[in-house]
Amino acid sequence: MISERSYPYATVLPVMLVVALFTVYPLLHSVYLSLHENVLTRPLDNDFVGLQNFREVVTGYYFWRSLWSTAVFAVMAVAAVTLYGLGVALLLNQVVLGSALLKVVVLLPWAIPAVISGIIWRWIFDGDYGVLNGLLLVTGIVDRYVPWMSQPFSARLCMTVAHVWKQGPLAAVFLLAALQVIPAELYDAARIDGAGRWHGFRFVTLPYLKATLALVLIYETIVAVATFDLVYVMTGGGPADATAIIGWYAYTEIFRFLNLGHGAALAIILGGLLLGLVLVYLRALRAEEA
Amino acid sequence: MLTMTPARWLLVLSLALSLLVVGPPPAAHAQAGGVTLNLVSWSYGVEIVRDNLGKFQQRYPGVSVNYSDFSWATYHDAMVARFVSKTPTDVLYSSDHWLQEWAAAGWIIPIDESFPQVRPYLSEYSPFVREALTYKGRIYGTPYYADTFIFVYNTDHLQRAGFTAPPATLDELTKQAEAIKAKGIAEFPIVLGWGQQDPFSIESFTALVFAQRNGLLFDKDLNPVFRAPGSAAEKVVTWAADALGSKKILSPTSLQAANVDQIRALQSGAATFGIIPSYSLAVLNDPGQTQQAGKFKIGLMPGESRATVGFIRFYAISSQVPRRGKEAMTAAWNFLDYFGGKTDGEYRITKRWSLEKGLGFAQTALFADKDIRAAFGKWADVDMLQKQAQLARAKEGMTPYYGTWDVFSRAELHKAYLGQQKPVETLANMAKKWEELKAKAK
């Protein structure tokens, strides 16, 4: 029989085991890998190399390029997701005919796995048989099919659109929740004071949304920086590494260059970057609660 | 009677959870009265594979096969994950791209020591096949298929543009493509499968390099000669950058295209010229698939030497098999022999792939097989196919680090094609990467 004193420990044991197995162990193992030489084609060379993997990764050919690609993608994605989320939330906040159905439709992409949505968008943007090209051609907007994913900028744009489609609904839900707690009296008061729609938005809606917007911005930055699945299914990092963001770079180091040491070092760097963003996120959350 | 207190329940739950996490025992390895092999392939002709497996299991009733497949573009990465995680994998498809990498990593094993009966097959293979199946003097498998990259053209397009013969050099290719574009026959007459994701892309590029004068990438000591001023590689990269950039005769979709996308562009009549594995010509000239069927012909690769790349995809045995014992090893060999070797005196499975899918073969004698000639004759000029095959060479630089260099190079080549950097810069970066990998491998 377990004593009363050890009962609390026994109750948390299963959860602790799961956390240890799926979080703590992989983390510690990654740290171990990052401090050792670990190239799969040289299985016998497993020397302790200290921070050499980190040094090689940071001074290597790809790191700063992928960091730049990540920054460009994050800026494009976060701005687009936030604007999309805000626009959709404002629309859904109006009581219009069919708004309940609209809410479901808008939220649908969020429920679709990222890999599936990536494949859908890859087909949509395809330069030879994509439906987007078909539509643009039929409506006379283009005179021939455009190879959207063969140019660095447009490939980034395609990825951003797919990202917004997938992530936008969540931002919309956050913002809609915030919009729905704004007292209607404030708008009435603003109207009495002569405020139009823009001023109502500027001086009533926006101040109320500020904290939620901050959350959305930070959360979406984290999601954009950690993006991997869309790159995997849509572009494979191309063309010319234009979409090879840091998560993809880590994957490439491990699965294609077979260098687990470099991959683990990159994963830890990426983890540190995300941890920093999470801390900012938590601070913003506390500020909102206060 | 045992009383189940909440704490005991929790203990049981923890144990159950642990068992779930640890997972089931490798039951697939221990089927009573026989051996179960786990076969992994890329997704191609899956129905034929399954049918072949049925026949194999009839012939070897003690052996059953669990089959799984992954897409070609992700196959390498999926296999790396399987090998590292020790997911049961016994017999598998591999490619000469990855043979040395997987052998050096200890994931696949040489077969000639345990099964010397593979050696007599070697004399029947094309020289490039023998070379591509060998690592450190040992043989690593039996051929699934062996093929060459060929240059194809749409005869109707050429005729309408006023040409009677396909281009013999890159300059002629440019001129013909410009004429076809000028006459409005095809906006982008050339399409290539040079997407960054497709492992075929480096082979297609290498085929063009081999076709040029002094078409070499590496010397015999594995030094990168492609960096030298005026090299064949520089000529090809410069040509491609011009074709894509200033001349606009190379389809921009080439940089996102896998082989299958290239085939679609040719089938639709949107493009005139392509470089494809020869079996894809069967698809191009299949009346059931395209109205352009019958219009595609082989021209020898454009360049002074007319050479090309010959490649091999093969059946290999994973290093997990010897640990399972002699019975499993014998079953694995039987699989390799049945699928890649002779059954009752003939290459039954190889021939089936050739007849039904147009796949090429490692065994030169099969060019004389009347069934194969008749089948291939429906979609290709068999003599021309054979002529190009005789000019085929194995890829150069086959080392455990070739795969890494390949992935790096695909992106670097894109940068030159898109004009982001000069061809010489791209080639210098590729050479630097090669030397870095070579130095580390020592």
mmCIF file of C-alpha atoms in Angstrom, chain A residues 105-257:
data_model
loop_
_atom_site.group_PDB
_atom_site.id
_atom_site.type_symbol
_atom_site.label_atom_id
_atom_site.label_comp_id
_atom_site.label_asym_id
_atom_site.label_seq_id
_atom_site.Cartn_x
_atom_site.Cartn_y
_atom_site.Cartn_z
ATOM 1 C CA VAL A 105 -16.162 28.099 -43.740
ATOM 2 C CA VAL A 106 -13.481 30.551 -42.644
ATOM 3 C CA LEU A 107 -12.336 28.255 -39.854
ATOM 4 C CA LEU A 108 -12.200 25.156 -42.047
ATOM 5 C CA PRO A 109 -8.585 25.556 -43.289
ATOM 6 C CA TRP A 110 -7.419 25.630 -39.696
ATOM 7 C CA ALA A 111 -8.702 22.075 -39.255
ATOM 8 C CA ILE A 112 -6.881 20.786 -42.329
ATOM 9 C CA PRO A 113 -3.402 19.361 -41.666
ATOM 10 C CA ALA A 114 -0.610 21.662 -42.844
ATOM 11 C CA VAL A 115 0.823 19.032 -45.198
ATOM 12 C CA ILE A 116 -2.524 18.590 -46.935
ATOM 13 C CA SER A 117 -3.032 22.325 -47.287
ATOM 14 C CA GLY A 118 0.525 22.623 -48.638
ATOM 15 C CA ILE A 119 -0.188 20.022 -51.311
ATOM 16 C CA ILE A 120 -3.468 21.749 -52.231
ATOM 17 C CA TRP A 121 -1.684 25.068 -52.674
ATOM 18 C CA ARG A 122 1.185 23.501 -54.592
ATOM 19 C CA TRP A 123 -1.343 22.237 -57.100
ATOM 20 C CA ILE A 124 -3.163 25.565 -57.185
ATOM 21 C CA PHE A 125 0.060 27.433 -57.957
ATOM 22 C CA ASP A 126 1.480 24.881 -60.379
ATOM 23 C CA GLY A 127 3.011 26.554 -63.393
ATOM 24 C CA ASP A 128 1.754 23.955 -65.881
ATOM 25 C CA TYR A 129 -1.684 22.905 -64.675
ATOM 26 C CA GLY A 130 -2.490 25.061 -61.638
ATOM 27 C CA VAL A 131 -6.051 26.268 -61.220
ATOM 28 C CA LEU A 132 -4.864 29.801 -60.408
ATOM 29 C CA ASN A 133 -3.227 30.071 -63.817
ATOM 30 C CA GLY A 134 -6.363 28.639 -65.399
ATOM 31 C CA LEU A 135 -8.542 31.290 -63.729
ATOM 32 C CA LEU A 136 -6.186 34.136 -64.556
ATOM 33 C CA LEU A 137 -5.972 33.023 -68.163
ATOM 34 C CA VAL A 138 -9.734 32.653 -68.574
ATOM 35 C CA THR A 139 -10.344 36.096 -67.082
ATOM 36 C CA GLY A 140 -7.651 37.598 -69.307
ATOM 37 C CA ILE A 141 -5.478 38.784 -66.444
ATOM 38 C CA VAL A 142 -2.476 36.841 -67.805
ATOM 39 C CA ASP A 143 -1.805 35.808 -71.389
ATOM 40 C CA ARG A 144 0.063 32.636 -70.500
ATOM 41 C CA TYR A 145 0.665 30.406 -67.483
ATOM 42 C CA VAL A 146 2.948 31.929 -64.859
ATOM 43 C CA PRO A 147 5.523 29.690 -63.158
ATOM 44 C CA TRP A 148 4.737 31.036 -59.698
ATOM 45 C CA MET A 149 7.074 28.787 -57.788
ATOM 46 C CA SER A 150 10.058 29.077 -60.116
ATOM 47 C CA GLN A 151 11.064 32.585 -59.075
ATOM 48 C CA PRO A 152 12.397 33.346 -55.593
ATOM 49 C CA PHE A 153 10.021 36.193 -54.742
ATOM 50 C CA SER A 154 6.862 34.622 -56.107
ATOM 51 C CA ALA A 155 7.759 31.290 -54.481
ATOM 52 C CA ARG A 156 7.947 33.089 -51.124
ATOM 53 C CA LEU A 157 4.655 34.757 -51.901
ATOM 54 C CA CYS A 158 3.006 31.412 -52.704
ATOM 55 C CA MET A 159 4.232 29.982 -49.436
ATOM 56 C CA THR A 160 2.937 33.036 -47.589
ATOM 57 C CA VAL A 161 -0.514 32.663 -49.142
ATOM 58 C CA ALA A 162 -0.650 29.005 -48.124
ATOM 59 C CA HIS A 163 0.529 29.935 -44.631
ATOM 60 C CA VAL A 164 -2.134 32.647 -44.302
ATOM 61 C CA TRP A 165 -4.855 30.264 -45.440
ATOM 62 C CA LYS A 166 -3.819 27.823 -42.750
ATOM 63 C CA GLN A 167 -2.951 30.217 -39.918
ATOM 64 C CA GLY A 168 -5.315 33.124 -40.611
ATOM 65 C CA PRO A 169 -8.388 31.462 -39.068
ATOM 66 C CA LEU A 170 -6.703 31.147 -35.684
ATOM 67 C CA ALA A 171 -5.793 34.824 -35.695
ATOM 68 C CA ALA A 172 -9.355 35.602 -36.703
ATOM 69 C CA VAL A 173 -10.708 33.572 -33.764
ATOM 70 C CA PHE A 174 -8.433 35.402 -31.301
ATOM 71 C CA LEU A 175 -9.418 38.785 -32.649
ATOM 72 C CA LEU A 176 -13.104 37.942 -32.954
ATOM 73 C CA ALA A 177 -13.150 36.941 -29.281
ATOM 74 C CA ALA A 178 -11.613 40.291 -28.398
ATOM 75 C CA LEU A 179 -14.022 42.188 -30.631
ATOM 76 C CA GLN A 180 -17.044 40.580 -29.023
ATOM 77 C CA VAL A 181 -16.256 41.940 -25.574
ATOM 78 C CA ILE A 182 -16.040 45.573 -26.677
ATOM 79 C CA PRO A 183 -19.088 47.298 -25.116
ATOM 80 C CA ALA A 184 -21.498 48.513 -27.806
ATOM 81 C CA GLU A 185 -22.088 51.673 -25.752
ATOM 82 C CA LEU A 186 -18.615 52.874 -26.627
ATOM 83 C CA TYR A 187 -19.492 52.896 -30.324
ATOM 84 C CA ASP A 188 -22.789 54.668 -29.522
ATOM 85 C CA ALA A 189 -20.910 57.310 -27.538
ATOM 86 C CA ALA A 190 -18.392 57.726 -30.347
ATOM 87 C CA ARG A 191 -21.190 58.136 -32.872
ATOM 88 C CA ILE A 192 -22.854 60.808 -30.700
ATOM 89 C CA ASP A 193 -19.485 62.582 -30.619
ATOM 90 C CA GLY A 194 -19.523 62.589 -34.433
ATOM 91 C CA ALA A 195 -17.096 59.717 -35.070
ATOM 92 C CA GLY A 196 -17.467 57.923 -38.396
ATOM 93 C CA ARG A 197 -16.644 54.254 -39.069
ATOM 94 C CA TRP A 198 -12.923 54.891 -39.366
ATOM 95 C CA HIS A 199 -12.715 56.918 -36.174
ATOM 96 C CA GLY A 200 -14.783 54.303 -34.359
ATOM 97 C CA PHE A 201 -12.284 51.689 -35.468
ATOM 98 C CA ARG A 202 -9.286 53.878 -34.767
ATOM 99 C CA PHE A 203 -10.305 55.138 -31.302
ATOM 100 C CA VAL A 204 -12.513 52.350 -29.958
ATOM 101 C CA THR A 205 -11.762 49.042 -31.669
ATOM 102 C CA LEU A 206 -7.992 49.280 -32.005
ATOM 103 C CA PRO A 207 -7.239 50.240 -28.383
ATOM 104 C CA TYR A 208 -9.348 47.295 -27.237
ATOM 105 C CA LEU A 209 -7.612 44.939 -29.637
ATOM 106 C CA LYS A 210 -4.110 46.105 -28.765
ATOM 107 C CA ALA A 211 -3.262 43.329 -26.308
ATOM 108 C CA THR A 212 -4.775 40.593 -28.489
ATOM 109 C CA LEU A 213 -3.024 41.966 -31.534
ATOM 110 C CA ALA A 214 0.256 41.805 -29.647
ATOM 111 C CA LEU A 215 -0.450 38.182 -28.799
ATOM 112 C CA VAL A 216 -1.343 37.370 -32.381
ATOM 113 C CA LEU A 217 1.802 39.058 -33.685
ATOM 114 C CA ILE A 218 4.075 37.206 -31.295
ATOM 115 C CA TYR A 219 2.365 33.847 -31.631
ATOM 116 C CA GLU A 220 2.321 34.072 -35.415
ATOM 117 C CA THR A 221 5.996 35.045 -35.438
ATOM 118 C CA ILE A 222 6.765 31.876 -33.498
ATOM 119 C CA VAL A 223 4.699 29.792 -35.910
ATOM 120 C CA ALA A 224 6.307 31.418 -38.975
ATOM 121 C CA VAL A 225 9.862 30.966 -37.679
ATOM 122 C CA ALA A 226 9.176 27.307 -36.870
ATOM 123 C CA THR A 227 7.490 26.568 -40.220
ATOM 124 C CA PHE A 228 8.739 23.421 -41.901
ATOM 125 C CA ASP A 229 5.824 21.453 -43.340
ATOM 126 C CA LEU A 230 4.908 23.957 -46.051
ATOM 127 C CA VAL A 231 8.485 24.118 -47.305
ATOM 128 C CA TYR A 232 8.646 20.340 -47.301
ATOM 129 C CA VAL A 233 5.598 19.837 -49.485
ATOM 130 C CA MET A 234 5.518 23.018 -51.555
ATOM 131 C CA THR A 235 9.025 24.062 -52.557
ATOM 132 C CA GLY A 236 11.673 21.801 -51.066
ATOM 133 C CA GLY A 237 13.571 24.967 -50.181
ATOM 134 C CA GLY A 238 13.806 26.120 -53.792
ATOM 135 C CA PRO A 239 14.156 27.793 -56.112
ATOM 136 C CA ALA A 240 17.786 28.597 -55.363
ATOM 137 C CA ASP A 241 17.187 28.117 -51.625
ATOM 138 C CA ALA A 242 14.806 31.116 -51.590
ATOM 139 C CA THR A 243 12.408 29.296 -49.280
ATOM 140 C CA ALA A 244 15.044 27.378 -47.311
ATOM 141 C CA ILE A 245 14.130 28.776 -43.918
ATOM 142 C CA ILE A 246 15.930 27.684 -40.777
ATOM 143 C CA GLY A 247 13.641 24.761 -39.927
ATOM 144 C CA TRP A 248 14.198 23.363 -43.416
ATOM 145 C CA TYR A 249 17.936 23.887 -43.059
ATOM 146 C CA ALA A 250 17.942 21.804 -39.850
ATOM 147 C CA TYR A 251 15.987 19.073 -41.633
ATOM 148 C CA THR A 252 18.408 19.136 -44.565
ATOM 149 C CA GLU A 253 21.429 18.851 -42.289
ATOM 150 C CA ILE A 254 19.959 15.750 -40.656
ATOM 151 C CA PHE A 255 18.134 13.902 -43.416
ATOM 152 C CA ARG A 256 20.087 14.915 -46.503
ATOM 153 C CA PHE A 257 23.558 15.848 -45.289
#
